[in-house]
PDB file of N, CA and C in Angstrom:
ATOM      1  N   UNK W1330      73.387   6.214 -32.597  1.00  0.00           N
ATOM      2  CA  UNK W1330      72.240   6.001 -31.742  1.00  0.00           C
ATOM      3  C   UNK W1330      71.279   7.182 -31.795  1.00  0.00           C
ATOM      4  N   UNK W1331      70.355   7.200 -30.844  1.00  0.00           N
ATOM      5  CA  UNK W1331      69.344   8.251 -30.738  1.00  0.00           C
ATOM      6  C   UNK W1331      69.388   8.852 -29.336  1.00  0.00           C
ATOM      7  N   UNK W1332      69.083  10.126 -29.252  1.00  0.00           N
ATOM      8  CA  UNK W1332      69.070  10.797 -27.948  1.00  0.00           C
ATOM      9  C   UNK W1332      67.632  11.156 -27.594  1.00  0.00           C
ATOM     10  N   UNK W1333      67.233  10.785 -26.371  1.00  0.00           N
ATOM     11  CA  UNK W1333      65.911  11.136 -25.841  1.00  0.00           C
ATOM     12  C   UNK W1333      66.092  11.516 -24.382  1.00  0.00           C
ATOM     13  N   UNK W1334      65.557  12.659 -24.004  1.00  0.00           N
ATOM     14  CA  UNK W1334      65.675  13.154 -22.633  1.00  0.00           C
ATOM     15  C   UNK W1334      67.135  13.175 -22.162  1.00  0.00           C
ATOM     16  N   UNK W1335      68.042  13.523 -23.064  1.00  0.00           N
ATOM     17  CA  UNK W1335      69.445  13.642 -22.712  1.00  0.00           C
ATOM     18  C   UNK W1335      70.200  12.331 -22.589  1.00  0.00           C
ATOM     19  N   UNK W1336      69.572  11.219 -22.916  1.00  0.00           N
ATOM     20  CA  UNK W1336      70.222   9.915 -22.833  1.00  0.00           C
ATOM     21  C   UNK W1336      70.398   9.334 -24.230  1.00  0.00           C
ATOM     22  N   UNK W1337      71.572   8.749 -24.475  1.00  0.00           N
ATOM     23  CA  UNK W1337      71.864   8.127 -25.760  1.00  0.00           C
ATOM     24  C   UNK W1337      71.429   6.673 -25.739  1.00  0.00           C
ATOM     25  N   UNK W1338      70.614   6.286 -26.723  1.00  0.00           N
ATOM     26  CA  UNK W1338      70.144   4.911 -26.873  1.00  0.00           C
ATOM     27  C   UNK W1338      70.744   4.337 -28.147  1.00  0.00           C
ATOM     28  N   UNK W1339      71.063   3.034 -28.149  1.00  0.00           N
ATOM     29  CA  UNK W1339      71.631   2.423 -29.352  1.00  0.00           C
ATOM     30  C   UNK W1339      70.568   2.215 -30.433  1.00  0.00           C
ATOM     31  N   UNK W1340      71.018   2.053 -31.670  1.00  0.00           N
ATOM     32  CA  UNK W1340      70.096   1.746 -32.763  1.00  0.00           C
ATOM     33  C   UNK W1340      69.399   0.421 -32.461  1.00  0.00           C
ATOM     34  N   UNK W1341      68.155   0.316 -32.875  1.00  0.00           N
ATOM     35  CA  UNK W1341      67.381  -0.897 -32.673  1.00  0.00           C
ATOM     36  C   UNK W1341      66.153  -0.636 -31.811  1.00  0.00           C
ATOM     37  N   UNK W1342      65.622  -1.686 -31.236  1.00  0.00           N
ATOM     38  CA  UNK W1342      64.410  -1.593 -30.413  1.00  0.00           C
ATOM     39  C   UNK W1342      64.785  -1.309 -28.964  1.00  0.00           C
ATOM     40  N   UNK W1343      64.063  -0.396 -28.353  1.00  0.00           N
ATOM     41  CA  UNK W1343      64.266  -0.041 -26.954  1.00  0.00           C
ATOM     42  C   UNK W1343      62.979  -0.402 -26.222  1.00  0.00           C
ATOM     43  N   UNK W1344      63.057  -1.372 -25.339  1.00  0.00           N
ATOM     44  CA  UNK W1344      61.859  -1.872 -24.649  1.00  0.00           C
ATOM     45  C   UNK W1344      61.256  -0.828 -23.724  1.00  0.00           C
ATOM     46  N   UNK W1345      62.114  -0.030 -23.060  1.00  0.00           N
ATOM     47  CA  UNK W1345      61.605   0.967 -22.106  1.00  0.00           C
ATOM     48  C   UNK W1345      62.664   2.034 -21.868  1.00  0.00           C
ATOM     49  N   UNK W1346      62.300   3.277 -22.173  1.00  0.00           N
ATOM     50  CA  UNK W1346      63.201   4.394 -21.875  1.00  0.00           C
ATOM     51  C   UNK W1346      62.971   4.844 -20.438  1.00  0.00           C
ATOM     52  N   UNK W1347      63.832   5.736 -19.955  1.00  0.00           N
ATOM     53  CA  UNK W1347      63.667   6.208 -18.574  1.00  0.00           C
ATOM     54  C   UNK W1347      62.395   7.030 -18.399  1.00  0.00           C
ATOM     55  N   UNK W1348      61.813   7.509 -19.495  1.00  0.00           N
ATOM     56  CA  UNK W1348      60.569   8.266 -19.407  1.00  0.00           C
ATOM     57  C   UNK W1348      59.351   7.424 -19.820  1.00  0.00           C
ATOM     58  N   UNK W1349      59.507   6.099 -19.785  1.00  0.00           N
ATOM     59  CA  UNK W1349      58.397   5.164 -19.987  1.00  0.00           C
ATOM     60  C   UNK W1349      57.827   5.136 -21.405  1.00  0.00           C
ATOM     61  N   UNK W1350      58.702   5.070 -22.377  1.00  0.00           N
ATOM     62  CA  UNK W1350      58.307   4.911 -23.766  1.00  0.00           C
ATOM     63  C   UNK W1350      58.993   3.692 -24.354  1.00  0.00           C
ATOM     64  N   UNK W1351      58.338   3.044 -25.325  1.00  0.00           N
ATOM     65  CA  UNK W1351      58.948   1.976 -26.115  1.00  0.00           C
ATOM     66  C   UNK W1351      59.311   2.640 -27.438  1.00  0.00           C
ATOM     67  N   UNK W1352      60.556   2.456 -27.878  1.00  0.00           N
ATOM     68  CA  UNK W1352      61.012   3.169 -29.065  1.00  0.00           C
ATOM     69  C   UNK W1352      61.731   2.265 -30.050  1.00  0.00           C
ATOM     70  N   UNK W1353      61.779   2.765 -31.249  1.00  0.00           N
ATOM     71  CA  UNK W1353      62.551   2.153 -32.317  1.00  0.00           C
ATOM     72  C   UNK W1353      63.528   3.224 -32.789  1.00  0.00           C
ATOM     73  N   UNK W1354      64.804   2.955 -32.614  1.00  0.00           N
ATOM     74  CA  UNK W1354      65.851   3.921 -32.965  1.00  0.00           C
ATOM     75  C   UNK W1354      66.509   3.488 -34.261  1.00  0.00           C
ATOM     76  N   UNK W1355      66.381   4.327 -35.284  1.00  0.00           N
ATOM     77  CA  UNK W1355      66.950   4.053 -36.596  1.00  0.00           C
ATOM     78  C   UNK W1355      67.864   5.227 -36.981  1.00  0.00           C
ATOM     79  N   UNK W1356      68.760   5.011 -37.943  1.00  0.00           N
ATOM     80  CA  UNK W1356      69.669   6.096 -38.333  1.00  0.00           C
ATOM     81  C   UNK W1356      68.943   7.356 -38.818  1.00  0.00           C
ATOM     82  N   UNK W1357      67.736   7.212 -39.374  1.00  0.00           N
ATOM     83  CA  UNK W1357      67.034   8.364 -39.927  1.00  0.00           C
ATOM     84  C   UNK W1357      65.941   8.924 -39.006  1.00  0.00           C
ATOM     85  N   UNK W1358      65.549   8.184 -37.965  1.00  0.00           N
ATOM     86  CA  UNK W1358      64.467   8.662 -37.103  1.00  0.00           C
ATOM     87  C   UNK W1358      64.332   7.805 -35.857  1.00  0.00           C
ATOM     88  N   UNK W1359      63.628   8.346 -34.887  1.00  0.00           N
ATOM     89  CA  UNK W1359      63.289   7.612 -33.670  1.00  0.00           C
ATOM     90  C   UNK W1359      61.784   7.706 -33.493  1.00  0.00           C
ATOM     91  N   UNK W1360      61.119   6.560 -33.406  1.00  0.00           N
ATOM     92  CA  UNK W1360      59.678   6.507 -33.229  1.00  0.00           C
ATOM     93  C   UNK W1360      59.380   5.875 -31.882  1.00  0.00           C
ATOM     94  N   UNK W1361      58.485   6.511 -31.118  1.00  0.00           N
ATOM     95  CA  UNK W1361      58.177   6.028 -29.775  1.00  0.00           C
ATOM     96  C   UNK W1361      56.674   5.991 -29.518  1.00  0.00           C
ATOM     97  N   UNK W1362      56.283   5.125 -28.589  1.00  0.00           N
ATOM     98  CA  UNK W1362      54.913   5.117 -28.104  1.00  0.00           C
ATOM     99  C   UNK W1362      54.963   4.923 -26.589  1.00  0.00           C
ATOM    100  N   UNK W1363      53.980   5.456 -25.910  1.00  0.00           N
ATOM    101  CA  UNK W1363      53.975   5.385 -24.456  1.00  0.00           C
ATOM    102  C   UNK W1363      53.631   3.988 -23.964  1.00  0.00           C
ATOM    103  N   UNK W1364      54.120   3.646 -22.798  1.00  0.00           N
ATOM    104  CA  UNK W1364      53.831   2.369 -22.162  1.00  0.00           C
ATOM    105  C   UNK W1364      52.672   2.490 -21.176  1.00  0.00           C
ATOM    106  N   UNK W1365      52.065   3.653 -21.108  1.00  0.00           N
ATOM    107  CA  UNK W1365      51.008   3.890 -20.132  1.00  0.00           C
ATOM    108  C   UNK W1365      49.765   4.451 -20.808  1.00  0.00           C
ATOM    109  N   UNK W1366      48.630   4.310 -20.143  1.00  0.00           N
ATOM    110  CA  UNK W1366      47.359   4.839 -20.624  1.00  0.00           C
ATOM    111  C   UNK W1366      46.800   5.757 -19.537  1.00  0.00           C
ATOM    112  N   UNK W1367      46.326   6.906 -19.947  1.00  0.00           N
ATOM    113  CA  UNK W1367      45.818   7.900 -19.008  1.00  0.00           C
ATOM    114  C   UNK W1367      44.403   7.562 -18.545  1.00  0.00           C
ATOM    115  N   UNK W1368      44.190   7.472 -17.227  1.00  0.00           N
ATOM    116  CA  UNK W1368      42.840   7.217 -16.710  1.00  0.00           C
ATOM    117  C   UNK W1368      41.915   8.385 -17.033  1.00  0.00           C
ATOM    118  N   UNK W1369      40.726   8.070 -17.536  1.00  0.00           N
ATOM    119  CA  UNK W1369      39.744   9.118 -17.836  1.00  0.00           C
ATOM    120  C   UNK W1369      38.439   8.890 -17.077  1.00  0.00           C
ATOM    121  N   UNK W1370      38.139   7.642 -16.778  1.00  0.00           N
ATOM    122  CA  UNK W1370      36.894   7.324 -16.088  1.00  0.00           C
ATOM    123  C   UNK W1370      37.157   6.818 -14.681  1.00  0.00           C
ATOM    124  N   UNK W1371      36.966   7.700 -13.711  1.00  0.00           N
ATOM    125  CA  UNK W1371      37.120   7.352 -12.302  1.00  0.00           C
ATOM    126  C   UNK W1371      36.410   8.418 -11.478  1.00  0.00           C
ATOM    127  N   UNK W1372      36.291   8.215 -10.188  1.00  0.00           N
ATOM    128  CA  UNK W1372      35.622   9.160  -9.295  1.00  0.00           C
ATOM    129  C   UNK W1372      36.529  10.381  -9.076  1.00  0.00           C
ATOM    130  N   UNK W1373      36.362  11.403  -9.918  1.00  0.00           N
ATOM    131  CA  UNK W1373      37.238  12.574  -9.871  1.00  0.00           C
ATOM    132  C   UNK W1373      37.066  13.414  -8.604  1.00  0.00           C
ATOM    133  N   UNK W1374      35.937  13.281  -7.954  1.00  0.00           N
ATOM    134  CA  UNK W1374      35.695  14.043  -6.726  1.00  0.00           C
ATOM    135  C   UNK W1374      36.493  13.486  -5.543  1.00  0.00           C
ATOM    136  N   UNK W1375      36.605  12.160  -5.477  1.00  0.00           N
ATOM    137  CA  UNK W1375      37.245  11.535  -4.316  1.00  0.00           C
ATOM    138  C   UNK W1375      38.603  10.898  -4.608  1.00  0.00           C
ATOM    139  N   UNK W1376      39.000  10.894  -5.880  1.00  0.00           N
ATOM    140  CA  UNK W1376      40.243  10.221  -6.265  1.00  0.00           C
ATOM    141  C   UNK W1376      41.156  11.155  -7.054  1.00  0.00           C
ATOM    142  N   UNK W1377      42.436  10.797  -7.084  1.00  0.00           N
ATOM    143  CA  UNK W1377      43.404  11.577  -7.854  1.00  0.00           C
ATOM    144  C   UNK W1377      44.321  10.628  -8.609  1.00  0.00           C
ATOM    145  N   UNK W1378      44.929  11.138  -9.669  1.00  0.00           N
ATOM    146  CA  UNK W1378      45.807  10.366 -10.523  1.00  0.00           C
ATOM    147  C   UNK W1378      47.259  10.709 -10.172  1.00  0.00           C
ATOM    148  N   UNK W1379      48.070   9.659  -9.989  1.00  0.00           N
ATOM    149  CA  UNK W1379      49.485   9.835  -9.652  1.00  0.00           C
ATOM    150  C   UNK W1379      50.301   8.943 -10.587  1.00  0.00           C
ATOM    151  N   UNK W1380      51.344   9.509 -11.229  1.00  0.00           N
ATOM    152  CA  UNK W1380      52.162   8.692 -12.120  1.00  0.00           C
ATOM    153  C   UNK W1380      53.152   7.874 -11.308  1.00  0.00           C
ATOM    154  N   UNK W1381      53.216   6.571 -11.592  1.00  0.00           N
ATOM    155  CA  UNK W1381      54.109   5.652 -10.914  1.00  0.00           C
ATOM    156  C   UNK W1381      55.269   5.346 -11.866  1.00  0.00           C
ATOM    157  N   UNK W1382      56.415   5.969 -11.615  1.00  0.00           N
ATOM    158  CA  UNK W1382      57.582   5.827 -12.497  1.00  0.00           C
ATOM    159  C   UNK W1382      58.103   4.387 -12.515  1.00  0.00           C
ATOM    160  N   UNK W1383      57.955   3.688 -11.410  1.00  0.00           N
ATOM    161  CA  UNK W1383      58.460   2.308 -11.324  1.00  0.00           C
ATOM    162  C   UNK W1383      57.685   1.365 -12.249  1.00  0.00           C
ATOM    163  N   UNK W1384      56.353   1.499 -12.262  1.00  0.00           N
ATOM    164  CA  UNK W1384      55.534   0.623 -13.097  1.00  0.00           C
ATOM    165  C   UNK W1384      55.225   1.231 -14.471  1.00  0.00           C
ATOM    166  N   UNK W1385      55.604   2.481 -14.682  1.00  0.00           N
ATOM    167  CA  UNK W1385      55.307   3.199 -15.940  1.00  0.00           C
ATOM    168  C   UNK W1385      53.808   3.228 -16.207  1.00  0.00           C
ATOM    169  N   UNK W1386      53.044   3.548 -15.192  1.00  0.00           N
ATOM    170  CA  UNK W1386      51.605   3.622 -15.344  1.00  0.00           C
ATOM    171  C   UNK W1386      51.048   4.607 -14.322  1.00  0.00           C
ATOM    172  N   UNK W1387      49.799   4.980 -14.525  1.00  0.00           N
ATOM    173  CA  UNK W1387      49.129   5.863 -13.576  1.00  0.00           C
ATOM    174  C   UNK W1387      48.413   5.048 -12.511  1.00  0.00           C
ATOM    175  N   UNK W1388      48.549   5.475 -11.275  1.00  0.00           N
ATOM    176  CA  UNK W1388      47.773   4.920 -10.176  1.00  0.00           C
ATOM    177  C   UNK W1388      46.652   5.905  -9.878  1.00  0.00           C
ATOM    178  N   UNK W1389      45.479   5.419  -9.613  1.00  0.00           N
ATOM    179  CA  UNK W1389      44.369   6.266  -9.199  1.00  0.00           C
ATOM    180  C   UNK W1389      44.061   5.890  -7.758  1.00  0.00           C
ATOM    181  N   UNK W1390      44.257   6.866  -6.866  1.00  0.00           N
ATOM    182  CA  UNK W1390      44.137   6.613  -5.441  1.00  0.00           C
ATOM    183  C   UNK W1390      43.157   7.583  -4.781  1.00  0.00           C
ATOM    184  N   UNK W1391      42.699   7.215  -3.603  1.00  0.00           N
ATOM    185  CA  UNK W1391      41.796   8.089  -2.862  1.00  0.00           C
ATOM    186  C   UNK W1391      42.544   9.337  -2.394  1.00  0.00           C
ATOM    187  N   UNK W1392      41.901  10.479  -2.521  1.00  0.00           N
ATOM    188  CA  UNK W1392      42.500  11.727  -2.057  1.00  0.00           C
ATOM    189  C   UNK W1392      42.702  11.703  -0.549  1.00  0.00           C
ATOM    190  N   UNK W1393      41.747  11.126   0.176  1.00  0.00           N
ATOM    191  CA  UNK W1393      41.803  11.107   1.635  1.00  0.00           C
ATOM    192  C   UNK W1393      42.779  10.061   2.180  1.00  0.00           C
ATOM    193  N   UNK W1394      43.063   9.017   1.381  1.00  0.00           N
ATOM    194  CA  UNK W1394      43.983   7.954   1.804  1.00  0.00           C
ATOM    195  C   UNK W1394      44.664   7.376   0.570  1.00  0.00           C
ATOM    196  N   UNK W1395      45.805   7.976   0.166  1.00  0.00           N
ATOM    197  CA  UNK W1395      46.505   7.536  -1.051  1.00  0.00           C
ATOM    198  C   UNK W1395      46.981   6.078  -1.037  1.00  0.00           C
ATOM    199  N   UNK W1396      46.884   5.393   0.090  1.00  0.00           N
ATOM    200  CA  UNK W1396      47.273   3.979   0.126  1.00  0.00           C
ATOM    201  C   UNK W1396      46.164   3.092  -0.441  1.00  0.00           C
ATOM    202  N   UNK W1397      44.976   3.667  -0.668  1.00  0.00           N
ATOM    203  CA  UNK W1397      43.849   2.914  -1.200  1.00  0.00           C
ATOM    204  C   UNK W1397      43.588   3.295  -2.653  1.00  0.00           C
ATOM    205  N   UNK W1398      43.480   2.276  -3.505  1.00  0.00           N
ATOM    206  CA  UNK W1398      43.239   2.507  -4.923  1.00  0.00           C
ATOM    207  C   UNK W1398      41.770   2.763  -5.209  1.00  0.00           C
ATOM    208  N   UNK W1399      41.525   3.462  -6.304  1.00  0.00           N
ATOM    209  CA  UNK W1399      40.168   3.725  -6.772  1.00  0.00           C
ATOM    210  C   UNK W1399      39.912   2.889  -8.017  1.00  0.00           C
ATOM    211  N   UNK W1400      38.668   2.589  -8.278  1.00  0.00           N
ATOM    212  CA  UNK W1400      38.274   1.849  -9.470  1.00  0.00           C
ATOM    213  C   UNK W1400      38.363   2.756 -10.696  1.00  0.00           C
ATOM    214  N   UNK W1401      38.999   2.269 -11.748  1.00  0.00           N
ATOM    215  CA  UNK W1401      39.126   2.999 -13.014  1.00  0.00           C
ATOM    216  C   UNK W1401      38.327   2.215 -14.057  1.00  0.00           C
ATOM    217  N   UNK W1402      37.372   2.884 -14.688  1.00  0.00           N
ATOM    218  CA  UNK W1402      36.532   2.181 -15.690  1.00  0.00           C
ATOM    219  C   UNK W1402      36.862   2.561 -17.128  1.00  0.00           C
ATOM    220  N   UNK W1403      37.754   3.507 -17.341  1.00  0.00           N
ATOM    221  CA  UNK W1403      38.202   3.775 -18.713  1.00  0.00           C
ATOM    222  C   UNK W1403      39.535   4.511 -18.706  1.00  0.00           C
ATOM    223  N   UNK W1404      40.296   4.238 -19.764  1.00  0.00           N
ATOM    224  CA  UNK W1404      41.604   4.879 -19.981  1.00  0.00           C
ATOM    225  C   UNK W1404      41.745   5.226 -21.452  1.00  0.00           C
ATOM    226  N   UNK W1405      42.620   6.166 -21.748  1.00  0.00           N
ATOM    227  CA  UNK W1405      42.890   6.480 -23.162  1.00  0.00           C
ATOM    228  C   UNK W1405      44.368   6.466 -23.409  1.00  0.00           C
TER     229      UNK W1405
END
């Protein structure tokens, strides 16, 4: 298998690791890509970015009231 972040994964396709990556584990290498996109376009003055481990994505919320989401117009 392959080891990532101290965890052993079996050979083959891994839909989601504990650190939010999709990976392909082969005897000669492990290739991964992230399941999340980083917000780049949002109201940076009034909002903040928080990583949501459960959904494997970033939430952009109001600094004054984190229960309210902010509009995101671009991600990378």
